[in-house]
Coordinates of C-alpha atoms in Angstrom, one line a residue:
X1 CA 0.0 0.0 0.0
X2 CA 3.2 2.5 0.4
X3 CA 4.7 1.7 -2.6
X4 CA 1.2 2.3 -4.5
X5 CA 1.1 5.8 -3.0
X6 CA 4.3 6.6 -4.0
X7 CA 3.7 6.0 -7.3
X8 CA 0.9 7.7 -7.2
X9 CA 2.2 11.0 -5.9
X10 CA 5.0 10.4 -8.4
X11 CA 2.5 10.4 -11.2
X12 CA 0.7 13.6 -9.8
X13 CA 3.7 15.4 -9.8
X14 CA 5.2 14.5 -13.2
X15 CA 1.8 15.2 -14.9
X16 CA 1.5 18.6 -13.2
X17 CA 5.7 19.5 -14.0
X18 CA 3.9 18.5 -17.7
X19 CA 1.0 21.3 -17.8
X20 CA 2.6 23.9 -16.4
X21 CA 5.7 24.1 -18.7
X22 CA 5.6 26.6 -21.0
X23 CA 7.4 27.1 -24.2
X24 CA 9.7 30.0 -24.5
X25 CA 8.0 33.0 -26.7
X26 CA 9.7 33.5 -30.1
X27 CA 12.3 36.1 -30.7
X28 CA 11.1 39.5 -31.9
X29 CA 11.8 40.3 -35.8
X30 CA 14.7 42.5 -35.5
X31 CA 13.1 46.1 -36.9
X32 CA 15.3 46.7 -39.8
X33 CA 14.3 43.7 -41.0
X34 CA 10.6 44.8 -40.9
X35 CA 11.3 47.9 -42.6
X36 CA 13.0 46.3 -45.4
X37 CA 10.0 43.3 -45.9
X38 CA 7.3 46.4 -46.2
X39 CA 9.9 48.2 -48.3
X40 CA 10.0 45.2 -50.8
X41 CA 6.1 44.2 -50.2
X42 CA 5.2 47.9 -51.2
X43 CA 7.2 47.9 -54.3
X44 CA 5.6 44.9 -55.6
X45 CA 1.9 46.1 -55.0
X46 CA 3.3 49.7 -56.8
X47 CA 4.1 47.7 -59.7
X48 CA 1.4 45.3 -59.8
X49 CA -1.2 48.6 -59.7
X50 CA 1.0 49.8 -62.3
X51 CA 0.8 47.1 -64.5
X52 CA -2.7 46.9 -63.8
X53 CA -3.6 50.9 -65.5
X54 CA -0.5 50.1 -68.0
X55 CA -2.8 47.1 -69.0
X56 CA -5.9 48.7 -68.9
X57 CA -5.0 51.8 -71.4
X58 CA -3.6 49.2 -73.7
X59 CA -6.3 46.7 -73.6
X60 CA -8.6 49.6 -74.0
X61 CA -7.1 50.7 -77.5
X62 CA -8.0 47.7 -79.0
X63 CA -9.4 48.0 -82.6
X64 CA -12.0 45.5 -82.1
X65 CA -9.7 42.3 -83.4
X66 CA -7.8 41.0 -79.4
X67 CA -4.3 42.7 -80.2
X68 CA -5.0 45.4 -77.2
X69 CA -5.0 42.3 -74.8
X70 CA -2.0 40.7 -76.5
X71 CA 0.0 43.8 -75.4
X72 CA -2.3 44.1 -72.4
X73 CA -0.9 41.3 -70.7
X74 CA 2.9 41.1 -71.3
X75 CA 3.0 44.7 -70.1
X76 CA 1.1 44.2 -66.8
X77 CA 3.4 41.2 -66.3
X78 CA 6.7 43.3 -67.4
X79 CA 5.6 46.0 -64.7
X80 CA 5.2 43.0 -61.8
X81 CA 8.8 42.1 -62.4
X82 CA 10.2 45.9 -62.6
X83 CA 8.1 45.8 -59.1
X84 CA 10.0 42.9 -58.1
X85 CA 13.6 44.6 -58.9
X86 CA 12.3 47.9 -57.1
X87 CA 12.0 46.1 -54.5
X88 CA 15.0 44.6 -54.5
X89 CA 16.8 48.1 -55.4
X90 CA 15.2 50.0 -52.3
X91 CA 16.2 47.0 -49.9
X92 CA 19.8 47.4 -48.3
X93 CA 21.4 44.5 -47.5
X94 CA 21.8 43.5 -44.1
X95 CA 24.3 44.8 -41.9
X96 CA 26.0 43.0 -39.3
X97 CA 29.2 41.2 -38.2
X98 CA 31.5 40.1 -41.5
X99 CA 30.5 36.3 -41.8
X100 CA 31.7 33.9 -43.8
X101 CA 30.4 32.4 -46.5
X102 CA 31.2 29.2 -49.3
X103 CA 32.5 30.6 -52.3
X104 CA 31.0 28.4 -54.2
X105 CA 28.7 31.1 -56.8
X106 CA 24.8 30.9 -56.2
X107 CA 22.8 30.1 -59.6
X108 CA 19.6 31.1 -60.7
X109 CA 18.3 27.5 -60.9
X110 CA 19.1 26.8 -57.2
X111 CA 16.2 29.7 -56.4
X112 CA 13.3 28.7 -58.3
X113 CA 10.7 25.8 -57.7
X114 CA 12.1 22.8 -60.0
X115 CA 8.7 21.3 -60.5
X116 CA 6.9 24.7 -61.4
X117 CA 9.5 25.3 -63.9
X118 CA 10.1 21.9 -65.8
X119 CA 6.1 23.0 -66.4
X120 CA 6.5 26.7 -67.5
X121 CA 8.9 25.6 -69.6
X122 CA 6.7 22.7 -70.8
X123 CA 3.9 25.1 -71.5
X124 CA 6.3 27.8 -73.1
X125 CA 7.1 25.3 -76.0
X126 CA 3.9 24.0 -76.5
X127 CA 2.5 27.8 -76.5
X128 CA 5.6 27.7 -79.6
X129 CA 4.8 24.6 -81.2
X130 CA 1.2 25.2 -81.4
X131 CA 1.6 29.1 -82.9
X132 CA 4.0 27.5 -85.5
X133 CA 1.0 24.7 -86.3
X134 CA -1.5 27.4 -86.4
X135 CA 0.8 29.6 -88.5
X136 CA 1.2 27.3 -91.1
X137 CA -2.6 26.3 -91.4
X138 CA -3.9 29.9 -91.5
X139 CA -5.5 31.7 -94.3
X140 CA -6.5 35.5 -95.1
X141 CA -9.6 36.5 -93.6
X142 CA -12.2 38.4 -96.4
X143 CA -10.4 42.2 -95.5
X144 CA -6.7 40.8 -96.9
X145 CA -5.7 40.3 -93.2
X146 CA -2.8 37.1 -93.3
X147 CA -3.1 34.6 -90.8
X148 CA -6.3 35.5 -88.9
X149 CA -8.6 32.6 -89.9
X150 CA -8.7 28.8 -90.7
X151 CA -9.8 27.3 -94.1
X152 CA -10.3 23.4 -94.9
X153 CA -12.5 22.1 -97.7
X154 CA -14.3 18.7 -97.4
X155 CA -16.2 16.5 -100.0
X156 CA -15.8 19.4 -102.5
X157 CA -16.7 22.1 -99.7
X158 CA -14.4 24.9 -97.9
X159 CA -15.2 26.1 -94.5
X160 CA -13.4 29.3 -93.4
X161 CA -13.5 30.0 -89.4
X162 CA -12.5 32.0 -87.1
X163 CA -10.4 33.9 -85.3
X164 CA -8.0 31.4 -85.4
X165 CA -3.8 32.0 -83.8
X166 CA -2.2 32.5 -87.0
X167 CA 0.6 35.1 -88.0
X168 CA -1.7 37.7 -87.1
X169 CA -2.0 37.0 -83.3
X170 CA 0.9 34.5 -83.2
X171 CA 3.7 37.1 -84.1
X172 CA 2.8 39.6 -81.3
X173 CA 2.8 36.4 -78.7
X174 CA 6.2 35.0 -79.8
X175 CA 7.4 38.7 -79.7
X176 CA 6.1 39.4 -76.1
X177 CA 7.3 35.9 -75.0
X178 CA 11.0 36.6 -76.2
X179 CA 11.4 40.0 -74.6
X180 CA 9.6 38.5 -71.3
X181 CA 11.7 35.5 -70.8
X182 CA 14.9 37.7 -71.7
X183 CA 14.3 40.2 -69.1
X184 CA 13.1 37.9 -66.5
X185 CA 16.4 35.9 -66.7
X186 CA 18.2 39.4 -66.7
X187 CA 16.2 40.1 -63.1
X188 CA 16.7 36.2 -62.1
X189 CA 20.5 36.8 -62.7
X190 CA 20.8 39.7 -61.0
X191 CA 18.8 39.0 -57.7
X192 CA 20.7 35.8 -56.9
X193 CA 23.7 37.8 -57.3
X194 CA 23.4 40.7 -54.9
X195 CA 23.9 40.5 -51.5
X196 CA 20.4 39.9 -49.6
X197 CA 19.2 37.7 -47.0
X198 CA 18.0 33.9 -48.3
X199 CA 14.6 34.0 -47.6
X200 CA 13.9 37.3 -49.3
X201 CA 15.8 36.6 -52.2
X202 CA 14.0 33.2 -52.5
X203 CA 10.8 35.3 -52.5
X204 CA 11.9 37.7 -55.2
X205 CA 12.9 34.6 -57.3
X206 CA 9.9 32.9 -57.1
X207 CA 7.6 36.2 -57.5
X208 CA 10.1 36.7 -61.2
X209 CA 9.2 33.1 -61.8
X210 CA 5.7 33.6 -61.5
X211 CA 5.9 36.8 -63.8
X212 CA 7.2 34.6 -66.1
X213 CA 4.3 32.1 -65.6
X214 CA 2.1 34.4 -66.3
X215 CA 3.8 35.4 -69.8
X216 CA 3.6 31.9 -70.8
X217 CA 0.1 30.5 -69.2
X218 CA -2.5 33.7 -70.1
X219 CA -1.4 33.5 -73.8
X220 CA -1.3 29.1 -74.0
X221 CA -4.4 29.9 -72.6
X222 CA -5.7 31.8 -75.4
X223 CA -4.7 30.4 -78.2
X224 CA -6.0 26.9 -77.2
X225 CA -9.1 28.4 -76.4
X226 CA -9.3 30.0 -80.1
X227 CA -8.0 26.7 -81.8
X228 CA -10.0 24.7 -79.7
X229 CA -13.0 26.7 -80.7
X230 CA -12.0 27.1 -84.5
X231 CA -11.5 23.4 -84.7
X232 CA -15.0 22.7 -83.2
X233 CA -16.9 25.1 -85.5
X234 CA -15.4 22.8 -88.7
X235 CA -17.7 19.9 -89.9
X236 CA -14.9 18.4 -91.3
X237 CA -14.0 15.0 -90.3
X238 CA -11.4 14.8 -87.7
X239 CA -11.8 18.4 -86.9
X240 CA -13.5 18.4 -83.7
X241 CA -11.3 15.7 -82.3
X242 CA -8.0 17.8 -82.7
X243 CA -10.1 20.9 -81.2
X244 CA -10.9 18.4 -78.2
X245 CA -7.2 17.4 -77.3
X246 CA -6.7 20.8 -76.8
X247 CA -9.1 21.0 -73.9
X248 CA -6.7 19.6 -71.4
X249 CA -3.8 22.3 -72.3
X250 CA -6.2 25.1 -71.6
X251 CA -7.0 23.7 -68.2
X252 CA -3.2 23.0 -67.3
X253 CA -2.6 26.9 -68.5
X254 CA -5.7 28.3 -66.4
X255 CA -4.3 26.2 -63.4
X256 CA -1.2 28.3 -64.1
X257 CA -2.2 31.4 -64.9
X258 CA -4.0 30.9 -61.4
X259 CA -0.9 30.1 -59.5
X260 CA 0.8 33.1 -61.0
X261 CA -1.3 35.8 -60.3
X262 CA -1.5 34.7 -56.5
X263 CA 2.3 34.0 -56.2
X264 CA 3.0 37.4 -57.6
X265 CA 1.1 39.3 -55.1
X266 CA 2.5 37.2 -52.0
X267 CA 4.9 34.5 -53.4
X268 CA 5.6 32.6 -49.9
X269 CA 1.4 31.7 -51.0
X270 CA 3.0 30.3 -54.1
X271 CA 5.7 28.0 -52.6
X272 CA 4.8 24.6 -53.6

C-alpha cells in the first residue's frame, strides 16, 4: 500500500511539471528587418497597380480584333517584375558582423521551384509549337488580313473559321514571350547575385518566376481556347477531335495562370 502511494504522488507530480511548462515565446523580428519586408512588399503592389492601368489603357485601344489584350498582358506582367527589382533596389542589404560564406557562386536555378518550372517551360514550348501549327494552317480573312482565320474544304466544300492563332496574333505572342523571358532571366540573374538575406531573395525569385508564368500561361491559354473553338466550329471529319485534345492544355494553363497571379502578389502563398 506504500509503494502504491508513491507511485501515485509520483505520477501527480510529473503530470502537473507536464501542464505547467511553457514554451519560450519566439524572438522578436529584428526592426530593420521589418522595414525592409514592407519596403520590398510595397514595391511589388506599386508595380502590380502599375501594370494593372498600363494594362488597362492598352487593352482599352483595341481595334476590335484582341491585339490590345496581347499587349495588355505582357505589359502588366513586365511592370510586376520591374516591381519585383524595385523592391530589391530600395532593400539594403543587411548589416552585421562580416561572416563567412562558401564561395561556391549561387545560380539562378538553385532559387526557383524545379517542378513549377520543368512545367513553365513545358507550356512555353507547347504555347511555340502550337503558334508555329497554327501559323502554317492559317488563311487570309475576307479584309486581306494574313493569318487571322482557318480554311479546310471537305467532300468538294471549304469552310473558313474563325479567329484562329495564325501570324496575325501569333507574331505579337512569340514577340512578347522573347522580350519577357529575356528580361526575367536578366532580373533572375541579377537578384541571386546581390547580396540579400535567403529567404527574401528566394521570395523575389519565385515572384520573377511567377511573372514569367504568367507570360507563358494567359497566352497558352488563349490560343487553345481559339483553336479549340475554330476546330470545333469545322464539320470536317477529324476536326473536332483535334479541337478536343486541346481542352486539357487550356486547363493546365488556367491552373497556371491561377498560380501566377496569386504567387505574384504574395509568393511565400506560391511555394509549392
Amino acid at each position: 500500500m506504500h509503494d502504491t502511494g508513491t507511485d501515485t504522488d509520483t505520477r501527480a507530480r510529473t503530470h502537473t511539471r507536464t501542464r505547467t511548462h511553457i514554451a519560450p515565446p519566439l524572438p522578436p523580428v529584428p526592426p530593420e528587418t521589418a522595414a525592409r519586408a514592407r519596403v520590398d512588399l510595397y514595391a511589388r503592389w506599386a508595380g502590380l497597380a502599375a501594370g494593372a492601368a498600363v494594362a488597362w489603357a492598352v487593352a482599352s485601344r483595341d481595334d476590335g480584333l484582341g491585339i490590345g489584350i496581347l499587349y495588355a498582358i505582357p505589359a502588366f506582367g513586365l511592370c510586376a517584375v520591374a516591381g519585383v527589382l524595385l523592391g530589391d533596389t530600395l532593400t539594403p542589404p543587411p548589416r552585421g558582423a562580416v561572416r563567412s560564406a562558401d564561395l561556391t557562386p549561387r545560380r539562378a536555378r538553385d532559387y526557383v521551384p524545379p517542378r513549377t518550372t520543368r512545367l513553365l517551360a513545358a507550356q512555353a514550348l507547347a504555347l511555340i509549337t502550337l503558334l508555329v501549327a497554327a501559323a502554317a494552317m492559317a488563311a487570309p480573312d475576307d479584309q486581306g488580313r494574313a493569318g487571322r482565320t482557318l480554311s479546310a474544304t471537305c467532300q468538294g466544300m471549304t469552310e473558313t473559321v474563325g479567329p484562329w492563332p495564325g501570324l496575325f496574333y501569333g507574331a505579337p505572342v512569340l514577340a512578347s514571350l522573347a522580350i519577357g523571358t529575356a528580361a526575367c532571366a536578366w532580373s533572375l540573374r541579377r537578384i541571386t547575385r546581390r547580396p540579400s538575406e535567403e529567404q527574401p531573395r528566394r521570395d523575389r525569385a519565385l515572384a520573377i518566376t511567377a511573372a514569367w508564368g504568367l507570360l507563358v500561361s494567359t497566352p497558352l491559354l488563349g490560343t487553345t481556347t481559339f483553336a479549340a473553338g475554330a476546330l470545333l466550329g469545322l464539320d470536317c471529319m477529324g476536326a473536332s477531335g483535334t479541337g478536343w485534345i486541346l481542352i486539357p492544355v487550356a486547363l493546365s494553363a488556367a491552373s497556371t495562370m491561377t498560380w501566377s497571379l496569386t504567387t505574384i502578389v504574395s509568393p511565400r502563398a506560391g511555394r509549392r
